Amino acid sequence: MSARREPFISSHRVNMKRRSTRSCISILAVTFLATIAPAQDRFTLSPYAKSRAFIVGKDARDRAAAGEAKKASPALIKKPWLAAWETVASNVLTWSVDRYLFNRDYSHVSPRTWIANLKAGFAFDSDAFITNFLAHPLHGSVYFNTARSLGMNFFESIPYTFGGSLLWEEFGENTRPSIDDLILTTSAGICIGETLFRLSSQILDDTASGRDRFWREVAATIVDPVRGLNRLISGDWKRVMSTNGQLREPIHGSVAVSEKLVMGNSGTSNPVSSVGIEFDTVYGQSSEKVVARSPFDLIVLSAEVRYRERKIYGFANAYALWIGKQSFTKGGQRHLLGLFQHYDYMKIELFHMGGTSLTGGLISMFPLGNKFELNTSMQLGPFLFGASDNRYTQIAQRDYNYGSGATLKLDAWVSHPKYGALMFKLNHFHIFTLEGVALEANESQDFLTTLGVYYAVPLWNSLSLRAEYVIYDRHIHFHGPAPESIKESLAGVSLDFRF
């Protein structure tokens, strides 16, 4: 959604826009806000969470309530044409702000620029990394939830996300349409949008009234603004129902304050201290033996923000189930086989990367006796589209290469209510460059790996102490320069509050 490139109608003028990116702190905040809603079941997909059942299932009571409420609640009636108009209106509003409030160069559009864009076709842009991989996905979530909040189901909301982004690329700017914006706004917008919709549903309660109802509506609007606006317009902000028609799933996780030492070259350089805040949340786990699964009834979120030497580092990783099937054994084992969508954003000292993946995965729980449990998660699939930073070249705001490749994620942890949890975690991304920031980068490959060991021990009630050691490894293979291998490690402790 941003201008980036040389305008098509003026090949001699570089028009890189410095568009302010939307704040991403809200992504972290909504995870905590959503937990104010009560949950009937707890779970242990997070090794730092309180131990209960493992695999996810629909809450039958809430689904029945949703079905009853649907007969009476206007908000659940499908309004496809209104959703289409609101999608267009959101683009017009964004363009109006850019054009008349900030007078951005790229916002000076006309029928001439529209025709030029339609003839030019798509190209890669050169926006700042955070713009493409955080701001655009957030805007995509607005398109998605415009439809979602007007009665469209998950799959019916996807065309609105794609259509909103396509309209902006062709008609909202005077620069050549960006293929990376279209991909990221759509794919990541779906992931973030459905996550925000689900979390806002945890807060909303159609049976509440008075002050409790007011603050629930306010909190839900902070989580999902477009949904809150549509509820206000339709009157659902104050409409009291006999049953709660919101999608509800158990939600659980932890929030932590951490102190970490960052060491370059596997610890050979002087350690540098950093402080941070972490969130680890799972939505959707329950003990119900439900075999069939629906999109996003399992969502796993992890995020960290660290401050070091006046710079901000961190990551936001999320994955959600699209389709899946559960199985259970007489010995108490539980297995979930499914297709998962991932969105990863990492800005750490060693590298920057972001992108979306689609993996096949198997999540399992094995009871070991004496209250010990072994949990595993194995996921492998294509890294559909993303980028990693280019250490050698920067042109304007762009210092990264677009690419695709493969994603591998392996987790395993042993947990006990008294002795805590020991976890091993491996993430690996193999990225082949599709379009480099410079011509020589087009034949490059990037291998990004994180390997971590964590141990959390309970202290008192919901508090636990966690120690961790993480190794970051990067192998760069560029056309021309010799392959380069660099490493960095991180050791730290944190105080976790489990909810």
Coordinates of C-alpha atoms in Angstrom, one line a residue:
M1 CA 0.0 0.0 0.0
S2 CA 2.8 2.3 -0.3
A3 CA 4.7 4.0 -3.1
R4 CA 8.1 2.7 -3.7
R5 CA 9.2 2.7 -7.2
E6 CA 9.8 5.0 -10.0
P7 CA 6.4 6.4 -11.2
F8 CA 5.5 4.7 -14.5
I9 CA 4.5 8.0 -16.2
S10 CA 7.8 9.7 -15.3
S11 CA 10.8 7.4 -15.8
H12 CA 13.3 10.2 -14.9
R13 CA 11.9 10.9 -11.5
V14 CA 12.4 8.7 -8.4
N15 CA 9.5 9.0 -6.1
M16 CA 10.2 7.0 -3.0
K17 CA 7.6 7.7 -0.4
R18 CA 8.2 7.9 3.3
R19 CA 4.9 6.8 4.5
S20 CA 4.4 6.4 8.2
T21 CA 3.9 2.8 9.2
R22 CA 1.0 1.7 11.4
S23 CA 2.0 0.9 14.9
C24 CA 2.5 -2.8 15.6
I25 CA 2.5 -2.5 19.4
S26 CA -1.3 -3.2 19.2
I27 CA -0.5 -6.8 17.9
L28 CA 1.2 -7.5 21.2
A29 CA -1.4 -5.7 23.3
V30 CA -4.4 -7.5 21.9
T31 CA -2.9 -10.8 23.0
F32 CA -3.1 -9.7 26.6
L33 CA -6.5 -7.9 26.3
A34 CA -8.1 -11.0 24.9
T35 CA -7.4 -13.0 28.0
I36 CA -9.9 -11.0 30.1
A37 CA -12.6 -13.3 28.6
P38 CA -13.3 -16.5 30.6
A39 CA -12.2 -19.8 29.2
Q40 CA -13.6 -23.2 30.1
D41 CA -10.5 -25.3 29.3
R42 CA -6.8 -24.8 29.6
F43 CA -4.0 -26.2 27.5
T44 CA -0.3 -26.8 27.1
L45 CA 0.8 -26.0 23.6
S46 CA 2.9 -23.4 25.3
P47 CA 5.5 -25.1 27.5
Y48 CA 5.3 -22.1 29.9
A49 CA 1.5 -22.3 30.3
K50 CA -0.4 -24.2 33.0
S51 CA -0.7 -27.8 32.1
R52 CA -4.1 -29.2 31.0
A53 CA -5.3 -30.9 27.8
F54 CA -3.4 -30.5 24.6
I55 CA -5.3 -30.8 21.4
V56 CA -7.8 -28.2 20.1
G57 CA -11.5 -28.6 19.6
K58 CA -14.6 -26.5 19.1
D59 CA -16.5 -25.5 22.2
A60 CA -19.9 -27.1 21.5
R61 CA -21.8 -24.9 24.0
D62 CA -20.6 -21.7 22.4
R63 CA -21.2 -22.9 18.9
A64 CA -24.7 -23.8 19.8
A65 CA -25.2 -20.4 21.3
A66 CA -23.8 -18.8 18.2
G67 CA -26.3 -20.7 16.1
E68 CA -29.2 -19.5 18.3
A69 CA -28.0 -15.9 18.3
K70 CA -27.5 -15.9 14.6
K71 CA -31.3 -16.1 14.1
A72 CA -31.7 -12.8 16.0
S73 CA -28.5 -10.8 15.6
P74 CA -28.4 -8.5 12.6
A75 CA -24.6 -8.4 12.8
L76 CA -24.5 -12.0 11.7
I77 CA -26.5 -11.5 8.6
K78 CA -24.3 -11.5 5.5
K79 CA -24.0 -8.1 3.9
P80 CA -21.7 -8.6 0.9
W81 CA -22.5 -5.4 -0.9
L82 CA -22.0 -3.3 2.2
A83 CA -18.7 -5.1 2.8
A84 CA -17.6 -4.2 -0.8
W85 CA -18.5 -0.5 -0.4
E86 CA -16.7 -0.3 3.0
T87 CA -13.6 -1.9 1.4
V88 CA -13.6 0.8 -1.3
A89 CA -14.4 3.5 1.3
S90 CA -11.4 2.5 3.4
N91 CA -9.1 3.0 0.3
V92 CA -10.7 6.3 -0.4
L93 CA -10.2 7.5 3.2
T94 CA -6.6 6.4 3.2
W95 CA -6.0 8.1 -0.1
S96 CA -7.7 11.3 1.1
V97 CA -5.5 11.5 4.1
D98 CA -2.4 11.0 2.0
R99 CA -3.5 13.5 -0.6
Y100 CA -5.1 16.3 1.3
L101 CA -3.6 16.1 4.8
F102 CA 0.0 15.0 4.0
N103 CA 0.2 15.9 0.3
R104 CA 2.2 12.8 -0.5
D105 CA 3.7 12.7 -4.0
Y106 CA 2.4 9.3 -4.8
S107 CA -1.2 10.3 -3.9
H108 CA -1.5 12.6 -6.9
V109 CA -3.5 10.3 -9.0
S110 CA -5.7 10.8 -12.1
P111 CA -7.3 8.8 -14.9
R112 CA -3.9 9.2 -16.7
T113 CA -2.0 7.4 -13.8
W114 CA -4.7 4.8 -13.6
I115 CA -4.4 3.9 -17.3
A116 CA -0.6 3.9 -16.9
N117 CA -0.7 1.5 -14.0
L118 CA -3.1 -0.9 -15.7
K119 CA -0.8 -1.0 -18.7
A120 CA 2.4 -1.3 -16.8
G121 CA 1.7 -4.5 -14.9
F122 CA 3.2 -5.4 -11.5
A123 CA 6.8 -5.0 -10.3
F124 CA 8.7 -5.3 -7.0
D125 CA 8.9 -2.2 -4.8
S126 CA 11.6 -0.7 -2.7
D127 CA 9.8 0.3 0.5
A128 CA 11.4 0.0 3.9
F129 CA 11.3 -3.5 5.4
I130 CA 8.9 -2.6 8.2
T131 CA 6.5 -1.0 5.7
N132 CA 6.2 -4.1 3.6
F133 CA 6.2 -6.7 6.3
L134 CA 4.3 -5.1 9.1
A135 CA 2.3 -2.1 7.9
H136 CA 0.9 -3.7 4.7
P137 CA -0.2 -6.9 6.5
L138 CA -2.0 -4.8 9.1
H139 CA -3.8 -2.9 6.4
G140 CA -4.8 -6.2 4.8
S141 CA -6.4 -7.2 8.1
V142 CA -8.7 -4.1 7.8
Y143 CA -9.9 -5.3 4.4
F144 CA -10.4 -8.8 5.8
N145 CA -12.3 -7.8 8.9
T146 CA -14.5 -5.4 7.0
A147 CA -16.1 -8.4 5.4
R148 CA -15.7 -10.6 8.5
S149 CA -17.6 -8.2 10.7
L150 CA -20.4 -7.9 8.2
G151 CA -21.3 -11.6 8.3
M152 CA -18.9 -13.1 5.8
N153 CA -17.2 -16.3 6.9
F154 CA -13.5 -17.0 6.8
F155 CA -13.3 -18.0 3.1
E156 CA -15.8 -15.5 1.9
S157 CA -13.7 -12.7 3.4
I158 CA -10.6 -13.6 1.4
P159 CA -11.7 -12.0 -1.9
Y160 CA -12.3 -8.7 -0.1
T161 CA -8.7 -8.7 1.1
F162 CA -7.3 -9.4 -2.3
G163 CA -9.7 -6.9 -4.0
G164 CA -9.0 -4.1 -1.6
S165 CA -5.3 -4.5 -2.1
L166 CA -5.6 -4.7 -5.9
L167 CA -7.7 -1.6 -6.1
W168 CA -5.2 0.4 -4.1
E169 CA -2.2 -0.8 -6.2
E170 CA -4.0 0.2 -9.4
F171 CA -5.8 3.3 -8.4
G172 CA -4.5 4.6 -5.0
E173 CA -1.0 5.6 -6.1
N174 CA 0.7 7.1 -9.1
T175 CA 3.5 4.5 -9.0
R176 CA 3.7 1.1 -10.7
P177 CA 1.6 -1.6 -8.9
S178 CA 3.6 -3.7 -6.5
I179 CA 3.4 -7.5 -6.6
D180 CA 4.9 -7.9 -3.2
D181 CA 2.3 -5.5 -1.7
L182 CA -0.5 -7.5 -3.2
I183 CA 0.9 -10.8 -1.9
L184 CA 1.7 -9.6 1.6
T185 CA -1.3 -7.5 2.1
T186 CA -3.5 -10.5 1.1
S187 CA -1.8 -13.5 2.7
A188 CA -0.6 -11.9 5.9
G189 CA -3.7 -9.7 6.1
I190 CA -5.8 -12.9 6.2
C191 CA -3.7 -14.3 9.0
I192 CA -3.7 -11.2 11.1
G193 CA -7.3 -10.3 10.3
E194 CA -8.8 -13.6 11.4
T195 CA -6.5 -13.6 14.5
L196 CA -7.8 -10.2 15.5
F197 CA -11.4 -11.2 14.8
R198 CA -11.1 -14.3 17.0
L199 CA -9.4 -12.3 19.8
S200 CA -12.1 -9.6 19.8
S201 CA -14.7 -12.4 20.0
Q202 CA -13.0 -13.5 23.2
I203 CA -13.8 -10.1 24.7
L204 CA -17.3 -9.4 23.4
D205 CA -20.3 -10.8 25.3
D206 CA -23.7 -10.2 23.7
T207 CA -25.5 -11.0 27.0
A208 CA -23.6 -8.3 28.9
S209 CA -25.1 -4.9 29.7
G210 CA -24.2 -1.7 31.5
R211 CA -20.6 -0.8 32.3
D212 CA -19.4 -4.3 31.7
R213 CA -20.8 -4.2 28.2
F214 CA -19.4 -0.8 27.5
W215 CA -15.8 -1.6 28.4
R216 CA -16.0 -5.0 26.5
E217 CA -17.1 -3.1 23.4
V218 CA -14.3 -0.5 23.8
A219 CA -11.6 -3.2 24.3
A220 CA -12.9 -5.2 21.4
T221 CA -12.8 -2.1 19.2
I222 CA -9.1 -1.5 20.2
V223 CA -8.4 -5.1 19.1
D224 CA -10.4 -5.0 15.8
P225 CA -11.3 -1.3 15.0
V226 CA -13.3 -2.0 11.8
R227 CA -15.5 -4.5 13.6
G228 CA -16.1 -2.1 16.5
L229 CA -17.1 0.6 14.0
N230 CA -19.6 -1.8 12.3
R231 CA -21.0 -2.9 15.6
L232 CA -21.5 0.8 16.6
I233 CA -23.3 1.6 13.3
S234 CA -25.5 -1.5 13.4
G235 CA -26.5 -0.9 17.1
D236 CA -24.8 -4.2 18.2
W237 CA -22.7 -2.2 20.7
K238 CA -25.8 -2.0 23.0
R239 CA -28.1 -4.8 21.8
V240 CA -28.5 -7.4 24.6
M241 CA -29.1 -10.9 23.5
S242 CA -30.3 -13.9 25.5
T243 CA -27.2 -16.0 24.4
N244 CA -23.7 -15.0 23.5
G245 CA -23.2 -15.4 19.7
Q246 CA -19.4 -14.9 19.7
L247 CA -16.9 -17.5 18.7
R248 CA -15.2 -18.6 21.9
E249 CA -12.2 -20.9 22.4
P250 CA -9.9 -21.3 25.5
I251 CA -6.9 -19.0 25.5
H252 CA -3.8 -19.3 27.5
G253 CA -0.2 -18.3 27.6
S254 CA 2.3 -16.1 29.4
V255 CA 3.8 -12.6 29.5
A256 CA 7.4 -12.1 30.6
V257 CA 10.0 -9.5 31.5
S258 CA 13.5 -10.6 30.4
E259 CA 17.1 -9.7 30.7
K260 CA 19.4 -11.1 28.0
L261 CA 23.0 -11.0 26.9
V262 CA 23.7 -10.9 23.2
M263 CA 27.1 -12.4 22.1
G264 CA 28.4 -12.2 18.5
N265 CA 30.6 -14.9 16.9
S266 CA 29.3 -17.6 19.2
G267 CA 30.3 -15.8 22.4
T268 CA 33.8 -14.6 21.4
S269 CA 32.8 -10.9 21.5
N270 CA 31.9 -8.9 24.6
P271 CA 28.3 -9.6 25.7
V272 CA 25.8 -6.7 25.4
S273 CA 22.8 -6.6 27.7
S274 CA 19.3 -6.0 26.5
V275 CA 15.9 -5.9 28.3
G276 CA 12.6 -7.0 26.9
I277 CA 9.0 -8.0 27.1
E278 CA 7.7 -11.3 25.7
F279 CA 4.2 -12.7 24.9
D280 CA 3.5 -16.4 24.3
T281 CA -0.2 -17.2 23.7
V282 CA -2.3 -20.1 22.4
Y283 CA -5.9 -19.7 21.3
G284 CA -8.1 -22.7 20.8
Q285 CA -6.9 -25.6 22.8
S286 CA -9.4 -27.8 24.7
S287 CA -9.9 -31.4 25.8
E288 CA -12.9 -32.1 23.6
K289 CA -12.5 -35.1 21.3
V290 CA -13.5 -33.3 18.1
V291 CA -12.1 -34.9 15.0
A292 CA -12.9 -32.3 12.2
R293 CA -11.2 -28.9 12.4
S294 CA -12.1 -25.5 11.0
P295 CA -9.8 -22.6 9.9
F296 CA -8.1 -20.7 12.7
D297 CA -9.6 -22.6 15.7
L298 CA -6.0 -23.0 16.7
I299 CA -3.7 -19.9 16.7
V300 CA -0.3 -19.8 18.3
L301 CA 1.4 -16.4 18.8
S302 CA 4.8 -15.5 20.1
A303 CA 6.3 -12.1 20.2
E304 CA 9.2 -10.2 21.8
V305 CA 10.4 -6.6 22.0
R306 CA 14.0 -6.0 23.2
Y307 CA 15.8 -2.7 23.8
R308 CA 19.5 -2.6 23.3
E309 CA 21.8 0.4 23.0
R310 CA 19.0 2.7 21.9
K311 CA 17.7 0.2 19.3
I312 CA 14.6 -1.9 19.2
Y313 CA 14.9 -5.6 18.3
G314 CA 12.4 -8.5 18.4
F315 CA 10.1 -10.8 16.5
A316 CA 6.5 -11.7 15.9
N317 CA 5.7 -15.3 14.9
A318 CA 2.3 -16.7 14.4
Y319 CA 0.8 -19.8 12.9
A320 CA -2.8 -21.0 12.6
L321 CA -4.6 -24.2 11.5
W322 CA -6.4 -24.1 8.1
I323 CA -7.6 -27.7 8.0
G324 CA -6.8 -30.6 10.1
K325 CA -7.9 -33.9 11.7
Q326 CA -7.3 -35.2 15.2
S327 CA -6.8 -38.7 16.5
F328 CA -6.7 -40.2 20.0
T329 CA -5.3 -43.4 21.4
K330 CA -6.4 -45.5 24.4
G331 CA -3.1 -44.7 26.0
G332 CA -4.0 -41.0 26.1
Q333 CA -1.9 -39.9 23.1
R334 CA -3.3 -37.1 21.0
H335 CA -2.3 -36.1 17.5
L336 CA -3.3 -33.2 15.3
L337 CA -2.4 -33.6 11.6
G338 CA -3.1 -30.4 9.6
L339 CA -2.2 -27.7 7.2
F340 CA -0.9 -24.5 8.8
Q341 CA -0.3 -20.9 7.7
H342 CA 2.7 -19.1 9.3
Y343 CA 3.7 -15.5 9.4
D344 CA 7.1 -14.7 10.7
Y345 CA 8.8 -11.3 11.3
M346 CA 12.2 -11.1 12.9
K347 CA 14.4 -8.1 13.5
I348 CA 17.4 -9.3 15.4
E349 CA 21.0 -8.3 15.5
L350 CA 22.1 -11.0 13.0
F351 CA 19.4 -10.6 10.4
H352 CA 16.0 -9.2 9.4
M353 CA 13.5 -11.5 7.8
G354 CA 9.8 -11.7 7.2
G355 CA 7.3 -13.7 5.2
T356 CA 4.5 -16.2 5.0
S357 CA 4.7 -20.0 4.8
L358 CA 2.3 -22.9 4.4
T359 CA 3.3 -26.1 6.1
G360 CA 2.0 -29.6 6.7
G361 CA 2.4 -30.4 10.4
L362 CA 1.9 -32.9 13.1
I363 CA 1.3 -31.8 16.7
S364 CA 1.4 -34.6 19.3
M365 CA 1.1 -35.2 23.1
F366 CA 2.5 -38.3 24.8
P367 CA 1.8 -39.0 28.5
L368 CA 4.9 -40.3 30.1
G369 CA 3.5 -41.2 33.5
N370 CA 3.9 -39.6 37.0
K371 CA 2.3 -36.4 35.5
F372 CA 5.1 -36.0 32.9
E373 CA 4.1 -35.1 29.3
L374 CA 6.1 -35.0 26.1
N375 CA 4.8 -32.6 23.4
T376 CA 6.1 -32.4 19.9
S377 CA 5.4 -30.2 16.9
M378 CA 6.9 -30.9 13.4
Q379 CA 6.1 -28.7 10.5
L380 CA 7.6 -28.5 7.0
G381 CA 6.5 -26.7 3.8
P382 CA 7.1 -23.9 1.3
F383 CA 8.2 -20.5 2.3
L384 CA 5.8 -18.9 -0.1
F385 CA 7.0 -15.3 -0.2
G386 CA 9.2 -13.1 2.0
A387 CA 12.5 -11.4 2.3
S388 CA 15.8 -11.3 4.2
D389 CA 18.2 -8.4 4.5
N390 CA 21.0 -7.9 2.1
R391 CA 24.2 -7.2 4.1
Y392 CA 26.1 -5.8 1.1
T393 CA 23.8 -3.4 -0.8
Q394 CA 21.1 -0.8 0.0
I395 CA 19.2 1.3 -2.5
A396 CA 17.1 4.1 -1.1
Q397 CA 15.0 2.5 1.7
R398 CA 15.5 -1.1 0.5
D399 CA 18.2 -3.3 2.0
Y400 CA 16.7 -6.7 1.4
N401 CA 16.1 -9.4 -1.2
Y402 CA 12.7 -10.9 -2.0
G403 CA 12.5 -14.6 -2.1
S404 CA 10.8 -17.9 -1.5
G405 CA 12.0 -21.3 -0.5
A406 CA 11.3 -23.7 2.4
T407 CA 10.4 -23.6 6.1
L408 CA 11.1 -26.2 8.8
K409 CA 10.0 -25.9 12.4
L410 CA 10.6 -28.5 15.1
D411 CA 9.5 -28.1 18.8
A412 CA 9.8 -30.6 21.6
W413 CA 9.3 -30.2 25.3
V414 CA 8.8 -32.2 28.5
S415 CA 6.6 -30.7 31.2
H416 CA 5.6 -31.5 34.7
P417 CA 3.3 -29.4 37.0
K418 CA 6.0 -29.3 39.8
Y419 CA 9.3 -29.5 37.9
G420 CA 8.5 -27.2 35.1
A421 CA 9.2 -27.6 31.3
L422 CA 12.3 -28.2 29.3
M423 CA 12.0 -27.2 25.6
F424 CA 14.0 -27.4 22.4
K425 CA 13.0 -25.3 19.5
L426 CA 14.4 -25.2 15.9
N427 CA 13.3 -22.8 13.1
H428 CA 15.0 -22.9 9.7
F429 CA 14.3 -20.9 6.6
H430 CA 16.0 -21.5 3.2
I431 CA 15.3 -18.5 1.0
F432 CA 16.1 -18.4 -2.7
T433 CA 16.2 -14.9 -4.1
L434 CA 13.5 -14.0 -6.5
E435 CA 14.4 -10.3 -6.9
G436 CA 17.5 -8.8 -5.3
V437 CA 18.1 -5.3 -4.2
A438 CA 21.0 -5.3 -6.8
L439 CA 21.4 -7.4 -9.9
E440 CA 24.2 -9.5 -8.4
A441 CA 21.9 -10.5 -5.6
N442 CA 19.4 -12.3 -7.9
E443 CA 21.3 -15.6 -7.7
S444 CA 21.7 -15.6 -3.9
Q445 CA 20.5 -18.0 -1.3
D446 CA 20.0 -17.3 2.4
F447 CA 20.0 -20.0 5.2
L448 CA 18.6 -18.7 8.5
T449 CA 18.4 -20.9 11.5
T450 CA 17.5 -20.4 15.2
L451 CA 18.1 -23.1 17.8
G452 CA 17.0 -22.6 21.4
V453 CA 17.0 -24.4 24.7
Y454 CA 14.6 -23.2 27.4
Y455 CA 13.8 -24.3 30.9
A456 CA 11.0 -22.9 33.0
V457 CA 10.5 -23.8 36.7
P458 CA 7.4 -22.8 38.7
L459 CA 7.9 -20.3 41.5
W460 CA 4.6 -19.4 43.1
N461 CA 1.1 -19.6 41.7
S462 CA 1.2 -18.3 38.2
L463 CA 4.9 -17.1 38.3
S464 CA 7.8 -19.0 36.9
L465 CA 11.4 -18.4 36.2
R466 CA 12.8 -19.2 32.8
A467 CA 16.4 -19.6 31.5
E468 CA 17.3 -19.8 27.9
Y469 CA 20.1 -20.1 25.4
V470 CA 19.5 -19.4 21.7
I471 CA 21.9 -19.7 18.8
Y472 CA 21.3 -17.7 15.6
D473 CA 23.1 -19.0 12.5
R474 CA 23.2 -17.5 9.0
H475 CA 24.8 -18.9 5.8
I476 CA 24.8 -16.5 2.8
H477 CA 25.6 -17.7 -0.7
F478 CA 25.8 -14.8 -3.2
H479 CA 26.8 -14.9 -6.8
G480 CA 30.4 -13.6 -6.8
P481 CA 31.4 -13.2 -3.2
A482 CA 32.6 -16.2 -1.2
P483 CA 29.9 -17.9 1.0
E484 CA 29.7 -16.3 4.4
S485 CA 28.7 -17.9 7.7
I486 CA 28.0 -15.8 10.8
K487 CA 26.6 -16.7 14.2
E488 CA 25.3 -15.0 17.3
S489 CA 24.1 -16.4 20.6
L490 CA 21.8 -15.1 23.3
A491 CA 21.6 -16.1 26.9
G492 CA 18.9 -14.8 29.3
V493 CA 16.5 -15.2 32.2
S494 CA 12.9 -14.0 32.5
L495 CA 10.1 -13.8 35.0
D496 CA 7.0 -15.3 33.5
F497 CA 3.4 -14.7 34.5
R498 CA 1.1 -17.4 33.2
F499 CA -2.5 -16.7 32.4

